[in-house]
C-alpha cells in the first residue's frame, strides 16, 4: 500500500542520495601480466634509506633543540651523546646506500639505470607536462604510461638526491667543527666559507630536513593513489619487486 506521505502531485518521491566525496574505482579489467621491475638491492636500499631518514629527522631535531633531558648532573647521563651516535650512524648508513645506488645506476636493469631515473631524454621532458596534467586531474586520459618511473617522478627524485647531497656536505662540515685539526674539518670547511659561516650551514641543513618532511607524505600519498587508481600493485612492488600491468597498454619505457 502506498504511503500518502510519500505522494505529492500524484507522483512518488524517490529518495535522493546525499552528497558524497567518495568515488568508487571500477575493478581492473583486461589482460594483465606480472613484470619484474626492481631488483633486491634497490628494494633493500629503499627501506634502509627510509628508516635512516626517519632516524635522522628525529635525532636531528633533538640535537638542534633538546626537548627533554634527564635530571641530575650532566656527567650522570649521556643522552645527547647517544642521540648524536644514532644520528651519525644513520647518516653513515644512508651514505653507504647512496654509494651502492650510484653503482646500481650503471649495473641495474633498464628500469634502475641512469637513463630511467634522471630525465635525460627528450621524450621524458616532452611527457613531463602531460604527467603534471595527469596528477592535477586536468587531462588524465592523455597521460603517457610508464612501467618504471615517469618523468615527474624522475625529476622529483633527482631533486631529492640533490637535497640529500646538500645534507651530506653540510652535515660533514658541522661534524668537522669539533676537531679543527681533523680530516672532516680540512675536507669540508670550504662549505662553511661558501655559505658565509657555520650558522648559515646549520640553517641550510635544517631547511633541507623540512624538504624531506614535505617529500615523505607526498611520496606515500602518490604511491597509495596510484595503487588505488591503477590497481597494479604499486605499493607491493617495492616489496616483491614487480607489479601487474595491462598487456593492452603501450608503455613508453617498454
CSV table of C-alpha atoms in Angstrom, one decimal:
chain,number,residue,atom,x,y,z
A,1,UNK,CA,0.0,0.0,0.0
A,2,UNK,CA,1.4,3.4,-1.0
A,3,UNK,CA,2.1,5.8,1.8
A,4,UNK,CA,0.2,9.0,1.2
A,5,UNK,CA,3.1,11.0,2.8
A,6,UNK,CA,5.3,9.8,0.1
A,7,UNK,CA,3.0,11.0,-2.6
A,8,UNK,CA,2.9,14.6,-3.9
A,9,UNK,CA,1.0,15.7,-7.0
A,10,UNK,CA,0.3,12.1,-7.9
A,11,UNK,CA,4.0,11.1,-8.2
A,12,UNK,CA,6.2,9.1,-6.0
A,13,UNK,CA,9.0,10.9,-4.3
A,14,UNK,CA,12.3,9.0,-4.8
A,15,UNK,CA,14.9,9.1,-2.2
A,16,UNK,CA,17.9,11.0,-3.5
A,17,UNK,CA,21.4,10.0,-2.3
A,18,UNK,CA,23.2,12.6,-0.2
A,19,UNK,CA,26.3,14.4,-1.4
A,20,UNK,CA,29.5,12.3,-1.2
A,21,UNK,CA,33.2,12.9,-1.9
A,22,UNK,CA,33.8,9.2,-2.4
A,23,UNK,CA,34.3,7.9,-5.9
A,24,UNK,CA,34.2,4.1,-6.5
A,25,UNK,CA,37.0,2.9,-8.7
A,26,UNK,CA,35.9,0.1,-11.0
A,27,UNK,CA,37.8,-3.1,-10.8
A,28,UNK,CA,40.5,-3.6,-13.3
A,29,UNK,CA,39.6,-5.5,-16.5
A,30,UNK,CA,41.6,-6.8,-19.4
A,31,UNK,CA,44.7,-8.9,-19.8
A,32,UNK,CA,47.3,-8.4,-17.1
A,33,UNK,CA,50.8,-9.8,-16.6
A,34,UNK,CA,53.3,-9.6,-13.8
A,35,UNK,CA,56.5,-7.8,-14.7
A,36,UNK,CA,59.7,-7.7,-12.6
A,37,UNK,CA,61.0,-4.1,-12.2
A,38,UNK,CA,63.0,-3.6,-9.0
A,39,UNK,CA,65.8,-6.0,-8.1
A,40,UNK,CA,66.5,-6.8,-4.5
A,41,UNK,CA,69.4,-4.3,-3.9
A,42,UNK,CA,67.1,-1.4,-5.0
A,43,UNK,CA,64.3,-2.6,-2.6
A,44,UNK,CA,66.7,-3.1,0.3
A,45,UNK,CA,68.2,0.3,-0.2
A,46,UNK,CA,64.8,1.9,-0.4
A,47,UNK,CA,63.7,0.6,3.0
A,48,UNK,CA,67.1,1.1,4.7
A,49,UNK,CA,67.1,4.7,3.4
A,50,UNK,CA,63.6,5.3,4.6
A,51,UNK,CA,64.5,4.1,8.1
A,52,UNK,CA,67.7,6.2,8.1
A,53,UNK,CA,65.8,9.3,7.1
A,54,UNK,CA,63.3,8.9,9.9
A,55,UNK,CA,66.1,8.4,12.4
A,56,UNK,CA,68.0,11.4,11.1
A,57,UNK,CA,65.0,13.7,11.3
A,58,UNK,CA,64.0,12.7,14.8
A,59,UNK,CA,67.6,12.8,16.2
A,60,UNK,CA,68.4,15.9,14.2
A,61,UNK,CA,65.5,17.9,15.7
A,62,UNK,CA,66.5,16.8,19.1
A,63,UNK,CA,70.2,17.8,18.6
A,64,UNK,CA,69.0,21.2,17.3
A,65,UNK,CA,66.7,21.8,20.2
A,66,UNK,CA,66.7,19.2,23.0
A,67,UNK,CA,63.1,18.9,24.3
A,68,UNK,CA,63.8,16.8,27.3
A,69,UNK,CA,66.8,16.0,29.5
A,70,UNK,CA,67.2,13.6,32.4
A,71,UNK,CA,67.7,15.1,35.8
A,72,UNK,CA,70.9,15.4,37.8
A,73,UNK,CA,74.4,16.3,36.7
A,74,UNK,CA,75.4,16.2,33.0
A,75,UNK,CA,78.1,13.7,33.8
A,76,UNK,CA,75.4,11.3,35.2
A,77,UNK,CA,73.9,10.6,31.8
A,78,UNK,CA,74.8,10.6,28.1
A,79,UNK,CA,71.5,11.2,26.4
A,80,UNK,CA,72.8,13.8,23.9
A,81,UNK,CA,75.8,11.6,23.1
A,82,UNK,CA,73.6,8.7,22.4
A,83,UNK,CA,71.3,10.7,20.2
A,84,UNK,CA,74.3,12.0,18.3
A,85,UNK,CA,75.7,8.5,17.9
A,86,UNK,CA,72.4,7.3,16.4
A,87,UNK,CA,72.4,10.4,14.1
A,88,UNK,CA,75.9,9.8,12.8
A,89,UNK,CA,75.3,6.0,12.4
A,90,UNK,CA,72.1,6.6,10.4
A,91,UNK,CA,74.0,9.2,8.3
A,92,UNK,CA,76.8,6.8,7.6
A,93,UNK,CA,74.4,4.0,6.6
A,94,UNK,CA,72.5,6.4,4.3
A,95,UNK,CA,75.7,7.4,2.6
A,96,UNK,CA,76.5,3.7,2.1
A,97,UNK,CA,73.2,3.1,0.4
A,98,UNK,CA,73.8,6.2,-1.8
A,99,UNK,CA,77.2,4.7,-2.9
A,100,UNK,CA,75.5,1.4,-3.8
A,101,UNK,CA,72.7,3.2,-5.6
A,102,UNK,CA,75.2,5.2,-7.6
A,103,UNK,CA,76.8,1.9,-8.6
A,104,UNK,CA,73.4,0.5,-9.5
A,105,UNK,CA,72.8,3.4,-11.9
A,106,UNK,CA,75.2,1.6,-14.2
A,107,UNK,CA,74.8,-2.1,-13.2
A,108,UNK,CA,71.0,-2.3,-12.6
A,109,UNK,CA,68.3,-3.3,-15.1
A,110,UNK,CA,66.9,-0.8,-17.6
A,111,UNK,CA,64.3,0.5,-15.1
A,112,UNK,CA,67.1,1.2,-12.5
A,113,UNK,CA,69.8,2.7,-14.6
A,114,UNK,CA,70.8,6.3,-15.0
A,115,UNK,CA,68.5,7.0,-18.0
A,116,UNK,CA,65.5,5.6,-16.2
A,117,UNK,CA,66.0,7.7,-13.1
A,118,UNK,CA,67.0,11.1,-14.4
A,119,UNK,CA,65.0,12.9,-17.2
A,120,UNK,CA,67.9,13.0,-19.7
A,121,UNK,CA,65.9,12.0,-22.8
A,122,UNK,CA,63.9,14.4,-24.9
A,123,UNK,CA,60.7,12.3,-24.8
A,124,UNK,CA,60.7,12.4,-21.0
A,125,UNK,CA,60.8,16.2,-21.0
A,126,UNK,CA,58.0,16.2,-23.6
A,127,UNK,CA,55.9,13.9,-21.4
A,128,UNK,CA,56.6,15.9,-18.2
A,129,UNK,CA,53.9,18.4,-18.8
A,130,UNK,CA,51.4,15.6,-19.6
A,131,UNK,CA,52.2,13.9,-16.3
A,132,UNK,CA,51.7,17.1,-14.4
A,133,UNK,CA,48.2,17.5,-16.0
A,134,UNK,CA,47.5,13.8,-15.1
A,135,UNK,CA,48.3,14.4,-11.4
A,136,UNK,CA,46.3,17.6,-11.4
A,137,UNK,CA,43.4,15.7,-13.0
A,138,UNK,CA,43.3,18.1,-15.9
A,139,UNK,CA,43.9,15.6,-18.7
A,140,UNK,CA,44.3,12.2,-17.0
A,141,UNK,CA,43.2,10.3,-20.1
A,142,UNK,CA,46.2,11.6,-22.1
A,143,UNK,CA,48.9,10.7,-19.6
A,144,UNK,CA,51.8,8.6,-21.0
A,145,UNK,CA,52.1,5.2,-19.4
A,146,UNK,CA,55.5,4.0,-17.9
A,147,UNK,CA,56.5,0.7,-16.5
A,148,UNK,CA,59.1,2.3,-14.3
A,149,UNK,CA,59.4,5.9,-13.1
A,150,UNK,CA,57.5,8.5,-15.1
A,151,UNK,CA,59.2,11.9,-16.0
A,152,UNK,CA,57.7,13.7,-13.0
A,153,UNK,CA,59.0,11.0,-10.6
A,154,UNK,CA,62.4,11.2,-12.3
A,155,UNK,CA,62.6,14.9,-11.8
A,156,UNK,CA,61.4,14.8,-8.2
A,157,UNK,CA,63.8,12.0,-7.3
A,158,UNK,CA,66.7,13.8,-9.0
A,159,UNK,CA,65.9,16.9,-6.9
A,160,UNK,CA,65.7,14.8,-3.7
A,161,UNK,CA,69.1,13.3,-4.5
A,162,UNK,CA,70.4,16.9,-4.8
A,163,UNK,CA,68.9,17.8,-1.4
A,164,UNK,CA,70.4,14.7,0.2
A,165,UNK,CA,73.8,15.7,-1.2
A,166,UNK,CA,73.4,19.1,0.4
A,167,UNK,CA,72.5,17.4,3.7
A,168,UNK,CA,75.7,15.3,3.5
A,169,UNK,CA,78.2,18.1,2.8
A,170,UNK,CA,76.6,20.4,5.4
A,171,UNK,CA,76.5,17.6,7.9
A,172,UNK,CA,80.1,16.8,7.4
A,173,UNK,CA,81.0,20.5,7.6
A,174,UNK,CA,79.3,20.7,11.0
A,175,UNK,CA,80.8,17.4,12.2
A,176,UNK,CA,84.3,18.7,11.4
A,177,UNK,CA,84.0,21.7,13.6
A,178,UNK,CA,84.6,19.5,16.7
A,179,UNK,CA,88.1,18.7,15.5
A,180,UNK,CA,89.7,21.6,13.6
A,181,UNK,CA,92.8,19.5,13.0
A,182,UNK,CA,90.9,16.5,11.7
A,183,UNK,CA,90.1,15.1,8.3
A,184,UNK,CA,86.5,16.3,8.1
A,185,UNK,CA,87.4,19.9,9.0
A,186,UNK,CA,90.1,20.2,6.4
A,187,UNK,CA,88.0,18.5,3.7
A,188,UNK,CA,84.6,20.2,4.3
A,189,UNK,CA,85.4,23.5,5.8
A,190,UNK,CA,85.0,25.1,2.4
A,191,UNK,CA,81.3,24.6,2.8
A,192,UNK,CA,81.4,27.0,5.8
A,193,UNK,CA,83.2,29.6,3.8
A,194,UNK,CA,80.8,29.1,0.9
A,195,UNK,CA,77.7,29.7,3.0
A,196,UNK,CA,79.3,32.5,5.0
A,197,UNK,CA,79.6,30.9,8.4
A,198,UNK,CA,78.7,27.9,10.5
A,199,UNK,CA,75.3,29.3,11.5
A,200,UNK,CA,74.3,29.6,7.8
A,201,UNK,CA,75.4,25.9,7.4
A,202,UNK,CA,73.2,24.9,10.3
A,203,UNK,CA,70.3,26.8,8.7
A,204,UNK,CA,70.7,25.2,5.2
A,205,UNK,CA,71.0,21.7,6.9
A,206,UNK,CA,67.8,22.4,8.9
A,207,UNK,CA,65.8,23.7,5.9
A,208,UNK,CA,66.8,20.7,3.8
A,209,UNK,CA,65.3,18.5,6.6
A,210,UNK,CA,62.0,20.2,6.0
A,211,UNK,CA,62.2,19.4,2.3
A,212,UNK,CA,62.4,15.8,3.3
A,213,UNK,CA,59.4,16.2,5.7
A,214,UNK,CA,57.4,17.6,2.8
A,215,UNK,CA,58.6,14.9,0.4
A,216,UNK,CA,57.8,11.9,2.6
A,217,UNK,CA,54.0,12.3,3.0
A,218,UNK,CA,53.6,13.4,-0.7
A,219,UNK,CA,55.6,10.3,-1.8
A,220,UNK,CA,53.5,8.0,0.3
A,221,UNK,CA,50.2,9.6,-0.8
A,222,UNK,CA,51.0,9.4,-4.5
A,223,UNK,CA,52.1,5.8,-4.1
A,224,UNK,CA,48.8,4.8,-2.5
A,225,UNK,CA,46.9,6.9,-5.0
A,226,UNK,CA,48.5,5.1,-7.9
A,227,UNK,CA,47.9,1.8,-6.2
A,228,UNK,CA,44.2,2.6,-5.7
A,229,UNK,CA,43.5,4.1,-9.2
A,230,UNK,CA,45.6,1.8,-11.3
A,231,UNK,CA,45.2,-1.4,-9.3
A,232,UNK,CA,48.5,-2.7,-10.5
A,233,UNK,CA,50.3,-3.3,-7.2
A,234,UNK,CA,52.4,-0.2,-7.0
A,235,UNK,CA,52.9,-0.4,-3.2
A,236,UNK,CA,53.7,-4.1,-3.2
A,237,UNK,CA,56.2,-3.7,-6.0
A,238,UNK,CA,58.8,-2.2,-3.6
A,239,UNK,CA,58.5,-5.4,-1.6
A,240,UNK,CA,58.1,-8.1,-4.2
A,241,UNK,CA,60.0,-6.2,-7.0
A,242,UNK,CA,57.2,-6.4,-9.6
A,243,UNK,CA,53.6,-5.4,-10.4
A,244,UNK,CA,50.8,-6.3,-12.7
A,245,UNK,CA,50.5,-4.3,-15.9
A,246,UNK,CA,47.9,-4.4,-18.7
A,247,UNK,CA,49.0,-6.2,-21.8
A,248,UNK,CA,46.8,-3.9,-23.8
A,249,UNK,CA,48.6,-0.7,-22.9
A,250,UNK,CA,51.5,0.8,-24.7
A,251,UNK,CA,54.4,1.7,-22.4
A,252,UNK,CA,56.9,4.5,-23.2
A,253,UNK,CA,59.8,2.7,-21.5
A,254,UNK,CA,58.9,-0.9,-22.5
